[in-house]
Amino acid sequence: MNLIKDYKDASIVKKLISLANQIELDRVYNVMEICGGHTHSLVKYGLINAVKNINFIHGPGCPVCVMPKQRLDEAVFLASMPNTIFCTLADLIKVPASNTSLEKLRANGCDIKALYSPLEVLKIASENKDKNIIFFAIGFETTAPMSAVLLEKIIQNNIKNVFFHINHVKVPEPVCALLDDKECNIDGFLAPSHVSVIIGKNAYLPLAKKYKKPFTISGFEPVDLMHSIINLCLQFKDKSYEVYNEYSRIVQDEGNIQALNLINKYFKSCDFLFRGVGVIKDGGMDLKDEYAKYDAKKVFDIKVQTKAENKLCKCPSILKGIAKPSDCEIFAKACTPAHPVGSCMVSSEGACAAYYKYIKA
Amino acid sequence: MCLSIPSQIISIDENNYAIVDTLGVRRGVSLDLVSDSVEVGDYVLIHVGFAMQKINTQQAKESLKIYKQIVDEIGEEEVFTHFSKE
């Protein structure tokens, strides 16, 4: 068995596509793939239009894309402070804030590091005891436990020069908001791979029951995705709304308990403005009050003036699933990966970047 | 941000830190989030420098066996029973 090659086997994928197209459905069904990684895979492997009765709607599951401009401006403010080393995960560096980007600041001499792992902060902090280290934490439930591990180690080792700006977000809450929105027209969901590893299959059960929509947790590989699409087709045919775990080789019913305990120990829920979607009640996470001395939002007097979004950019509608990248008049013209106007073009997980790379180019 | 490449554990040190092999590339990862005990030789899913979960290779084998059968032209009725919602 080969855990990589076998899940990319073209002969299996072709067969699954043909089987999916043999399932008789009464109409075209709209499936939202929540995760940006799924968007990327569907486009990359040519599966986005492979099944005649399935129309894919790209969801708000790219943590960089849903980051509101005000938080990006706060990142710029913190990174511009004297005597500071600003650390974050790679994708965020290129995103345009109101007047500049972290990438441009770095070119102008600010000390901005794109990390492979949050734990690198420990080494940076110990080598630069005379500087403030800012860890700008991004990501869904997938990366929140990693930020929690870092904070735990900082507390254990009594490190005093590291401050967190937490921007972690959650999947179930924005999905509920989308389903409550009358503009949205979603029949079923491909549920994310890595978020589900942490939160578990059981996290989707109340959503499926409340909204009567099927959820299929899928892996990233083309075989995984086609198996999941077949499952959704069968569920549409049977009018069922189960939570099916296609990614059972990794995702467990209860998720990763150790990671969930860490999230609950250090973070509390907070309202979060999802770019393009709006404020989602309890859609984000923030540090609990008892960790205020590590909270950059409380330690530093952050002042920003945030500019309005570019009116021509359709990212808000794309993130809601009511427009496709190709519906946007600046897509691949004024807005490209080299000069991104909107958030969906910035990260490689964004819907516009995936379309640009595999369809437009 | 999401890489779904399974990585094999090559060694584990006393700080709960492992060296893993990802398609021939070796790097260090933290085992702080892996609740079920992992051992050298196990496959894990890696995300931003952490092992997130051990991969159940038995489960993967069974899925792949079903896919291979599908390609070998088993009857359609039978295929769809494999994809039932159990």
Tab-separated table of C-alpha atoms in Angstrom:
chain	number	residue	atom	x	y	z
A	1	MET	CA	0.000	0.000	0.000
A	2	ASN	CA	1.170	3.508	-0.789
A	3	LEU	CA	-0.632	6.165	1.262
A	4	ILE	CA	0.112	8.843	-1.308
A	5	LYS	CA	0.165	7.319	-4.784
A	6	ASP	CA	-2.847	5.052	-4.330
A	7	TYR	CA	-5.108	7.965	-3.412
A	8	LYS	CA	-4.091	9.774	-6.601
A	9	ASP	CA	-4.617	6.747	-8.890
A	10	ALA	CA	-6.101	8.133	-12.113
A	11	SER	CA	-7.817	4.869	-13.080
A	12	ILE	CA	-9.715	4.853	-9.794
A	13	VAL	CA	-10.595	8.547	-10.096
A	14	LYS	CA	-11.951	8.069	-13.636
A	15	LYS	CA	-14.069	5.138	-12.558
A	16	LEU	CA	-15.462	7.088	-9.609
A	17	ILE	CA	-16.301	10.049	-11.873
A	18	SER	CA	-18.200	7.743	-14.181
A	19	LEU	CA	-20.057	6.184	-11.233
A	20	ALA	CA	-20.923	9.607	-9.821
A	21	ASN	CA	-22.430	10.616	-13.153
A	22	GLN	CA	-24.558	7.463	-13.224
A	23	ILE	CA	-26.402	8.436	-10.040
A	24	GLU	CA	-29.735	9.818	-11.201
A	25	LEU	CA	-30.600	13.116	-9.569
A	26	ASP	CA	-33.691	15.245	-10.209
A	27	ARG	CA	-31.772	18.541	-10.478
A	28	VAL	CA	-28.399	20.215	-10.021
A	29	TYR	CA	-27.315	20.283	-6.356
A	30	ASN	CA	-25.093	22.958	-4.835
A	31	VAL	CA	-22.249	21.562	-2.737
A	32	MET	CA	-20.122	23.910	-0.671
A	33	GLU	CA	-16.554	22.823	-0.083
A	34	ILE	CA	-15.786	24.729	3.085
A	35	CYS	CA	-12.019	24.310	2.996
A	36	GLY	CA	-9.700	26.256	0.688
A	37	GLY	CA	-7.493	23.173	0.371
A	38	HIS	CA	-10.448	21.305	-1.124
A	39	THR	CA	-11.113	24.170	-3.567
A	40	HIS	CA	-7.499	23.923	-4.635
A	41	SER	CA	-7.603	20.127	-5.104
A	42	LEU	CA	-10.942	20.159	-6.974
A	43	VAL	CA	-9.590	22.691	-9.454
A	44	LYS	CA	-6.115	21.157	-9.690
A	45	TYR	CA	-7.380	17.653	-10.505
A	46	GLY	CA	-10.117	18.875	-12.854
A	47	LEU	CA	-12.938	17.603	-10.620
A	48	ILE	CA	-14.704	20.935	-10.291
A	49	ASN	CA	-16.961	20.287	-13.310
A	50	ALA	CA	-16.603	16.505	-13.437
A	51	VAL	CA	-20.050	15.580	-12.134
A	52	LYS	CA	-22.987	16.927	-14.132
A	53	ASN	CA	-25.456	17.404	-11.293
A	54	ILE	CA	-23.037	18.882	-8.775
A	55	ASN	CA	-22.251	22.592	-8.739
A	56	PHE	CA	-19.446	23.580	-6.378
A	57	ILE	CA	-19.701	26.665	-4.230
A	58	HIS	CA	-16.455	27.766	-2.634
A	59	GLY	CA	-16.747	28.376	1.068
A	60	PRO	CA	-15.069	30.636	3.618
A	61	GLY	CA	-12.464	28.079	4.729
A	62	CYS	CA	-9.233	29.892	3.998
A	63	PRO	CA	-8.024	31.585	7.189
A	64	VAL	CA	-6.039	34.209	5.312
A	65	CYS	CA	-8.963	35.062	3.023
A	66	VAL	CA	-11.448	35.644	5.835
A	67	MET	CA	-9.078	37.881	7.833
A	68	PRO	CA	-10.665	41.344	8.004
A	69	LYS	CA	-8.588	44.346	6.960
A	70	GLN	CA	-8.692	45.839	10.452
A	71	ARG	CA	-6.775	42.856	11.875
A	72	LEU	CA	-4.265	43.115	9.025
A	73	ASP	CA	-3.820	46.797	9.909
A	74	GLU	CA	-3.229	45.733	13.524
A	75	ALA	CA	-0.545	43.317	12.278
A	76	VAL	CA	1.089	46.173	10.364
A	77	PHE	CA	0.937	48.396	13.485
A	78	LEU	CA	2.594	45.730	15.669
A	79	ALA	CA	5.231	44.836	13.070
A	80	SER	CA	6.141	48.518	12.704
A	81	MET	CA	6.851	49.007	16.412
A	82	PRO	CA	10.523	49.572	17.289
A	83	ASN	CA	12.478	46.775	18.914
A	84	THR	CA	10.028	44.149	17.675
A	85	ILE	CA	10.231	40.822	15.866
A	86	PHE	CA	6.901	39.969	14.249
A	87	CYS	CA	6.210	36.280	13.595
A	88	THR	CA	3.332	34.659	11.720
A	89	LEU	CA	2.590	31.781	9.358
A	90	ALA	CA	3.732	32.251	5.789
A	91	ASP	CA	0.489	32.921	3.902
A	92	LEU	CA	-0.263	36.160	5.681
A	93	ILE	CA	2.844	38.090	4.650
A	94	LYS	CA	1.570	39.040	1.181
A	95	VAL	CA	-1.956	40.146	2.117
A	96	PRO	CA	-2.572	43.831	1.433
A	97	ALA	CA	-3.694	45.811	4.509
A	98	SER	CA	-5.171	49.321	4.164
A	99	ASN	CA	-1.942	51.096	3.174
A	100	THR	CA	0.807	48.501	2.917
A	101	SER	CA	1.528	44.820	3.530
A	102	LEU	CA	3.836	42.896	5.845
A	103	GLU	CA	5.926	41.978	2.806
A	104	LYS	CA	6.494	45.666	1.981
A	105	LEU	CA	7.281	46.458	5.618
A	106	ARG	CA	9.846	43.679	5.620
A	107	ALA	CA	11.433	45.093	2.475
A	108	ASN	CA	11.675	48.401	4.351
A	109	GLY	CA	13.612	46.821	7.197
A	110	CYS	CA	11.021	45.613	9.715
A	111	ASP	CA	11.907	42.267	11.282
A	112	ILE	CA	9.078	40.033	10.050
A	113	LYS	CA	9.428	36.260	10.048
A	114	ALA	CA	7.239	33.704	8.271
A	115	LEU	CA	7.463	30.555	10.381
A	116	TYR	CA	7.308	26.873	9.517
A	117	SER	CA	6.096	26.131	13.043
A	118	PRO	CA	4.837	28.315	15.918
A	119	LEU	CA	7.416	26.617	18.184
A	120	GLU	CA	10.185	28.512	16.361
A	121	VAL	CA	9.059	31.483	18.478
A	122	LEU	CA	10.758	29.864	21.516
A	123	LYS	CA	14.186	29.975	19.889
A	124	ILE	CA	13.656	33.499	18.514
A	125	ALA	CA	12.595	34.713	21.978
A	126	SER	CA	15.585	33.200	23.752
A	127	GLU	CA	18.049	34.607	21.194
A	128	ASN	CA	16.479	38.102	21.360
A	129	LYS	CA	15.726	38.705	25.043
A	130	ASP	CA	15.947	42.495	24.583
A	131	LYS	CA	13.186	42.546	21.945
A	132	ASN	CA	9.411	42.081	21.960
A	133	ILE	CA	8.348	39.030	19.960
A	134	ILE	CA	4.819	39.224	18.520
A	135	PHE	CA	3.184	35.970	17.455
A	136	PHE	CA	0.284	36.816	15.146
A	137	ALA	CA	-1.726	33.586	15.281
A	138	ILE	CA	-3.952	32.663	12.325
A	139	GLY	CA	-5.969	29.635	11.292
A	140	PHE	CA	-9.090	27.627	12.019
A	141	GLU	CA	-9.381	24.972	14.745
A	142	THR	CA	-6.483	23.262	12.963
A	143	THR	CA	-3.787	25.657	14.193
A	144	ALA	CA	-5.393	26.908	17.427
A	145	PRO	CA	-4.006	23.952	19.446
A	146	MET	CA	-0.492	24.682	18.131
A	147	SER	CA	-0.776	28.279	19.386
A	148	ALA	CA	-1.977	26.868	22.719
A	149	VAL	CA	1.053	24.535	22.962
A	150	LEU	CA	3.329	27.519	22.310
A	151	LEU	CA	1.631	29.580	25.046
A	152	GLU	CA	1.848	26.661	27.474
A	153	LYS	CA	5.601	26.341	26.881
A	154	ILE	CA	6.052	30.114	27.287
A	155	ILE	CA	4.250	30.053	30.642
A	156	GLN	CA	6.166	26.934	31.799
A	157	ASN	CA	9.516	28.478	30.887
A	158	ASN	CA	8.606	31.896	32.306
A	159	ILE	CA	9.379	33.682	29.021
A	160	LYS	CA	8.461	37.348	29.317
A	161	ASN	CA	9.068	38.841	25.868
A	162	VAL	CA	6.449	37.022	23.746
A	163	PHE	CA	2.978	38.474	23.050
A	164	PHE	CA	0.122	36.872	21.119
A	165	HIS	CA	-2.311	38.479	18.707
A	166	ILE	CA	-4.922	35.729	18.348
A	167	ASN	CA	-7.011	35.526	15.160
A	168	HIS	CA	-8.184	31.923	15.319
A	169	VAL	CA	-11.542	31.167	13.751
A	170	LYS	CA	-14.036	28.315	13.841
A	171	VAL	CA	-15.841	26.340	11.145
A	172	PRO	CA	-19.291	25.408	12.542
A	173	GLU	CA	-20.381	28.974	13.411
A	174	PRO	CA	-19.843	30.560	9.948
A	175	VAL	CA	-21.450	27.492	8.322
A	176	CYS	CA	-24.558	28.111	10.469
A	177	ALA	CA	-24.468	31.803	9.489
A	178	LEU	CA	-24.336	30.871	5.795
A	179	LEU	CA	-27.237	28.458	6.200
A	180	ASP	CA	-29.236	31.130	8.022
A	181	ASP	CA	-28.579	33.610	5.173
A	182	LYS	CA	-31.433	33.696	2.672
A	183	GLU	CA	-29.031	34.573	-0.185
A	184	CYS	CA	-27.207	31.269	0.193
A	185	ASN	CA	-28.431	28.231	-1.608
A	186	ILE	CA	-26.430	25.261	-0.367
A	187	ASP	CA	-27.686	21.658	-0.513
A	188	GLY	CA	-24.767	19.860	1.123
A	189	PHE	CA	-21.213	20.206	2.369
A	190	LEU	CA	-17.796	18.741	1.815
A	191	ALA	CA	-16.482	19.154	5.344
A	192	PRO	CA	-12.809	20.067	5.838
A	193	SER	CA	-10.053	17.510	6.391
A	194	HIS	CA	-7.740	19.017	8.959
A	195	VAL	CA	-10.286	20.978	10.978
A	196	SER	CA	-12.245	17.728	11.319
A	197	VAL	CA	-9.126	15.948	12.615
A	198	ILE	CA	-9.297	18.353	15.570
A	199	ILE	CA	-13.051	18.882	16.102
A	200	GLY	CA	-14.146	15.351	15.069
A	201	LYS	CA	-17.067	13.976	13.092
A	202	ASN	CA	-19.491	14.560	15.962
A	203	ALA	CA	-19.132	18.354	15.655
A	204	TYR	CA	-21.253	18.287	12.472
A	205	LEU	CA	-24.092	16.111	13.804
A	206	PRO	CA	-26.161	18.990	15.258
A	207	LEU	CA	-25.723	21.032	12.047
A	208	ALA	CA	-26.846	18.196	9.777
A	209	LYS	CA	-29.860	17.591	11.990
A	210	LYS	CA	-30.870	21.239	12.439
A	211	TYR	CA	-30.552	22.284	8.787
A	212	LYS	CA	-31.321	18.884	7.213
A	213	LYS	CA	-28.179	19.008	5.034
A	214	PRO	CA	-25.700	16.183	4.389
A	215	PHE	CA	-22.058	16.652	5.422
A	216	THR	CA	-19.234	14.483	4.100
A	217	ILE	CA	-15.797	14.818	5.706
A	218	SER	CA	-13.305	14.372	2.880
A	219	GLY	CA	-9.564	13.927	2.490
A	220	PHE	CA	-7.586	16.070	0.029
A	221	GLU	CA	-6.644	13.497	-2.587
A	222	PRO	CA	-8.657	13.088	-5.803
A	223	VAL	CA	-9.813	9.578	-4.824
A	224	ASP	CA	-11.000	10.938	-1.469
A	225	LEU	CA	-12.851	13.814	-3.108
A	226	MET	CA	-14.615	11.610	-5.675
A	227	HIS	CA	-15.622	9.083	-3.018
A	228	SER	CA	-17.061	11.970	-0.981
A	229	ILE	CA	-18.904	13.412	-3.988
A	230	ILE	CA	-20.476	9.993	-4.677
A	231	ASN	CA	-21.579	9.833	-1.053
A	232	LEU	CA	-23.209	13.272	-1.328
A	233	CYS	CA	-24.936	12.299	-4.614
A	234	LEU	CA	-26.366	9.198	-2.917
A	235	GLN	CA	-27.501	11.290	0.023
A	236	PHE	CA	-29.216	13.799	-2.307
A	237	LYS	CA	-30.900	10.900	-4.099
A	238	ASP	CA	-32.136	9.399	-0.816
A	239	LYS	CA	-32.991	12.825	0.663
A	240	SER	CA	-30.886	11.887	3.681
A	241	TYR	CA	-28.757	14.232	5.763
A	242	GLU	CA	-26.142	12.160	7.518
A	243	VAL	CA	-22.577	13.056	8.477
A	244	TYR	CA	-20.356	10.655	6.555
A	245	ASN	CA	-16.656	10.328	7.381
A	246	GLU	CA	-14.775	9.495	4.190
A	247	TYR	CA	-11.487	10.453	5.890
A	248	SER	CA	-11.833	7.812	8.601
A	249	ARG	CA	-8.183	6.819	8.299
A	250	ILE	CA	-7.425	10.045	10.161
A	251	VAL	CA	-10.613	11.698	11.470
A	252	GLN	CA	-12.176	10.219	14.613
A	253	ASP	CA	-15.719	10.720	15.939
A	254	GLU	CA	-14.633	12.743	18.947
A	255	GLY	CA	-11.697	14.503	17.233
A	256	ASN	CA	-8.328	15.070	18.888
A	257	ILE	CA	-9.270	15.337	22.577
A	258	GLN	CA	-5.829	16.527	23.653
A	259	ALA	CA	-5.954	19.390	21.127
A	260	LEU	CA	-9.543	20.323	22.085
A	261	ASN	CA	-8.583	20.421	25.787
A	262	LEU	CA	-5.724	22.806	24.984
A	263	ILE	CA	-8.051	25.084	22.990
A	264	ASN	CA	-10.531	25.181	25.891
A	265	LYS	CA	-7.795	25.802	28.442
A	266	TYR	CA	-6.369	28.941	26.806
A	267	PHE	CA	-9.049	30.369	24.496
A	268	LYS	CA	-12.570	31.718	24.814
A	269	SER	CA	-15.088	32.265	22.021
A	270	CYS	CA	-15.487	35.768	20.624
A	271	ASP	CA	-17.401	37.430	17.812
A	272	PHE	CA	-15.283	37.617	14.647
A	273	LEU	CA	-15.722	39.700	11.510
A	274	PHE	CA	-15.256	37.248	8.638
A	275	ARG	CA	-14.187	39.252	5.622
A	276	GLY	CA	-17.005	39.136	3.098
A	277	VAL	CA	-19.360	37.215	5.366
A	278	GLY	CA	-19.888	39.647	8.244
A	279	VAL	CA	-19.640	39.419	12.021
A	280	ILE	CA	-20.158	35.837	13.183
A	281	LYS	CA	-21.269	35.414	16.775
A	282	ASP	CA	-18.723	33.215	18.605
A	283	GLY	CA	-17.038	32.566	15.237
A	284	GLY	CA	-13.573	33.363	16.555
A	285	MET	CA	-11.288	32.673	19.498
A	286	ASP	CA	-9.378	34.970	21.789
A	287	LEU	CA	-7.082	34.540	24.782
A	288	LYS	CA	-8.856	34.039	28.096
A	289	ASP	CA	-8.655	37.052	30.451
A	290	GLU	CA	-6.219	35.334	32.838
A	291	TYR	CA	-3.577	35.396	30.078
A	292	ALA	CA	-3.913	39.183	29.510
A	293	LYS	CA	-0.193	39.800	30.101
A	294	TYR	CA	0.542	37.726	26.975
A	295	ASP	CA	-2.183	39.427	24.898
A	296	ALA	CA	-0.734	41.946	22.421
A	297	LYS	CA	-4.185	43.535	22.050
A	298	LYS	CA	-4.124	44.443	25.756
A	299	VAL	CA	-0.415	45.106	26.276
A	300	PHE	CA	0.082	47.497	23.354
A	301	ASP	CA	-1.996	50.542	22.496
A	302	ILE	CA	-2.929	49.508	18.964
A	303	LYS	CA	-4.370	52.315	16.830
A	304	VAL	CA	-5.385	51.775	13.194
A	305	GLN	CA	-7.500	53.462	10.559
A	306	THR	CA	-8.959	50.908	8.210
A	307	LYS	CA	-9.909	51.776	4.641
A	308	ALA	CA	-13.022	50.383	2.990
A	309	GLU	CA	-12.720	47.413	0.634
A	310	ASN	CA	-12.296	47.958	-3.125
A	311	LYS	CA	-15.869	48.212	-4.425
A	312	LEU	CA	-15.186	46.208	-7.586
A	313	CYS	CA	-13.798	43.217	-5.684
A	314	LYS	CA	-16.258	40.335	-5.474
A	315	CYS	CA	-14.476	38.454	-2.662
A	316	PRO	CA	-17.374	39.056	-0.235
A	317	SER	CA	-19.819	37.296	-2.585
A	318	ILE	CA	-17.272	34.606	-3.451
A	319	LEU	CA	-16.720	33.842	0.243
A	320	LYS	CA	-20.487	33.574	0.681
A	321	GLY	CA	-20.721	31.193	-2.254
A	322	ILE	CA	-23.003	33.427	-4.338
A	323	ALA	CA	-20.401	34.311	-6.996
A	324	LYS	CA	-17.523	32.555	-8.731
A	325	PRO	CA	-14.103	34.148	-9.295
A	326	SER	CA	-14.862	34.421	-13.016
A	327	ASP	CA	-17.902	36.600	-12.191
A	328	CYS	CA	-15.601	39.339	-10.885
A	329	GLU	CA	-14.698	42.059	-13.410
A	330	ILE	CA	-11.217	42.638	-11.996
A	331	PHE	CA	-10.341	38.890	-11.779
A	332	ALA	CA	-7.099	38.201	-13.690
A	333	LYS	CA	-7.056	41.842	-14.852
A	334	ALA	CA	-6.424	44.329	-12.041
A	335	CYS	CA	-6.357	41.471	-9.510
A	336	THR	CA	-3.677	38.782	-9.944
A	337	PRO	CA	-1.536	36.718	-7.534
A	338	ALA	CA	1.329	39.182	-8.098
A	339	HIS	CA	-0.949	42.183	-7.336
A	340	PRO	CA	-3.867	40.863	-5.296
A	341	VAL	CA	-6.734	43.281	-4.696
A	342	GLY	CA	-8.973	40.892	-2.807
A	343	SER	CA	-8.248	38.310	-0.154
A	344	CYS	CA	-9.250	35.281	-2.274
A	345	MET	CA	-6.365	36.041	-4.648
A	346	VAL	CA	-3.747	36.383	-1.923
A	347	SER	CA	-3.503	32.950	-0.398
A	348	SER	CA	-2.843	29.885	-2.522
A	349	GLU	CA	-5.929	28.430	-0.806
A	350	GLY	CA	-8.198	31.229	-2.012
A	351	ALA	CA	-10.770	30.437	-4.684
A	352	CYS	CA	-9.525	33.204	-7.030
A	353	ALA	CA	-5.885	32.078	-6.744
A	354	ALA	CA	-6.883	28.469	-7.520
A	355	TYR	CA	-8.924	29.544	-10.551
A	356	TYR	CA	-6.105	31.793	-11.752
A	357	LYS	CA	-3.471	29.088	-11.443
A	358	TYR	CA	-5.337	26.158	-12.980
A	359	ILE	CA	-8.098	27.557	-15.166
A	360	LYS	CA	-7.057	30.993	-16.315
A	361	ALA	CA	-3.318	30.425	-16.785
B	1	MET	CA	-1.485	25.866	4.790
B	2	CYS	CA	-2.816	22.333	4.658
B	3	LEU	CA	-0.474	19.616	3.462
B	4	SER	CA	-1.951	16.187	3.541
B	5	ILE	CA	1.196	14.164	2.971
B	6	PRO	CA	1.555	11.286	5.427
B	7	SER	CA	4.925	11.257	7.181
B	8	GLN	CA	6.679	8.347	8.859
B	9	ILE	CA	8.259	8.672	12.304
B	10	ILE	CA	11.983	7.882	12.168
B	11	SER	CA	13.007	8.696	15.737
B	12	ILE	CA	11.620	10.230	18.934
B	13	ASP	CA	13.683	12.133	21.512
B	14	GLU	CA	13.092	12.760	25.238
B	15	ASN	CA	11.438	16.171	24.572
B	16	ASN	CA	8.533	14.581	22.690
B	17	TYR	CA	10.096	15.731	19.444
B	18	ALA	CA	10.289	13.432	16.427
B	19	ILE	CA	12.216	13.273	13.179
B	20	VAL	CA	9.810	12.351	10.379
B	21	ASP	CA	10.316	11.366	6.766
B	22	THR	CA	8.009	13.039	4.236
B	23	LEU	CA	8.612	11.697	0.726
B	24	GLY	CA	12.311	11.393	1.488
B	25	VAL	CA	12.636	14.781	3.212
B	26	ARG	CA	13.466	14.633	6.929
B	27	ARG	CA	12.413	17.274	9.434
B	28	GLY	CA	11.564	17.735	13.085
B	29	VAL	CA	7.998	17.790	14.411
B	30	SER	CA	6.443	18.151	17.838
B	31	LEU	CA	4.418	15.226	19.201
B	32	ASP	CA	2.667	17.406	21.820
B	33	LEU	CA	-0.761	16.994	20.197
B	34	VAL	CA	-0.754	13.292	19.458
B	35	SER	CA	-2.900	11.790	22.133
B	36	ASP	CA	-2.667	8.153	21.087
B	37	SER	CA	0.846	6.933	21.722
B	38	VAL	CA	2.880	6.952	18.533
B	39	GLU	CA	5.951	4.862	17.858
B	40	VAL	CA	8.822	4.829	15.412
B	41	GLY	CA	7.479	3.504	12.104
B	42	ASP	CA	3.961	4.970	12.528
B	43	TYR	CA	2.509	7.335	9.933
B	44	VAL	CA	1.276	10.732	11.120
B	45	LEU	CA	-0.388	13.755	9.565
B	46	ILE	CA	1.765	16.895	9.910
B	47	HIS	CA	0.605	20.493	10.148
B	48	VAL	CA	2.809	23.554	10.846
B	49	GLY	CA	5.492	21.536	12.608
B	50	PHE	CA	3.164	19.348	14.684
B	51	ALA	CA	1.953	15.785	14.293
B	52	MET	CA	-1.850	16.201	14.376
B	53	GLN	CA	-2.995	12.618	14.329
B	54	LYS	CA	-1.729	9.111	13.787
B	55	ILE	CA	-2.907	7.634	10.488
B	56	ASN	CA	-4.877	4.419	10.766
B	57	THR	CA	-3.126	2.415	8.070
B	58	GLN	CA	-5.499	-0.533	8.511
B	59	GLN	CA	-8.441	1.731	7.648
B	60	ALA	CA	-6.531	3.153	4.672
B	61	LYS	CA	-5.800	-0.382	3.431
B	62	GLU	CA	-9.466	-1.337	3.579
B	63	SER	CA	-10.581	1.761	1.657
B	64	LEU	CA	-7.945	1.178	-1.001
B	65	LYS	CA	-9.011	-2.446	-1.347
B	66	ILE	CA	-12.562	-1.283	-2.120
B	67	TYR	CA	-11.327	1.251	-4.679
B	68	LYS	CA	-9.200	-1.397	-6.391
B	69	GLN	CA	-12.219	-3.699	-6.572
B	70	ILE	CA	-14.234	-0.919	-8.190
B	71	VAL	CA	-11.644	-0.513	-10.908
B	72	ASP	CA	-11.739	-4.263	-11.444
B	73	GLU	CA	-15.317	-3.779	-12.618
B	74	ILE	CA	-17.387	-5.186	-9.849
B	75	GLY	CA	-21.111	-4.816	-10.415
B	76	GLU	CA	-22.556	-1.394	-9.859
B	77	GLU	CA	-25.122	-2.452	-7.293
B	78	GLU	CA	-22.292	-3.858	-5.252
B	79	VAL	CA	-20.235	-0.661	-5.607
B	80	PHE	CA	-23.003	1.491	-4.227
B	81	THR	CA	-23.487	-0.784	-1.247
B	82	HIS	CA	-19.839	-0.090	-0.393
B	83	PHE	CA	-20.665	3.612	-0.418
B	84	SER	CA	-23.696	3.212	1.775
B	85	LYS	CA	-23.817	5.524	4.724
B	86	GLU	CA	-22.763	3.002	7.328
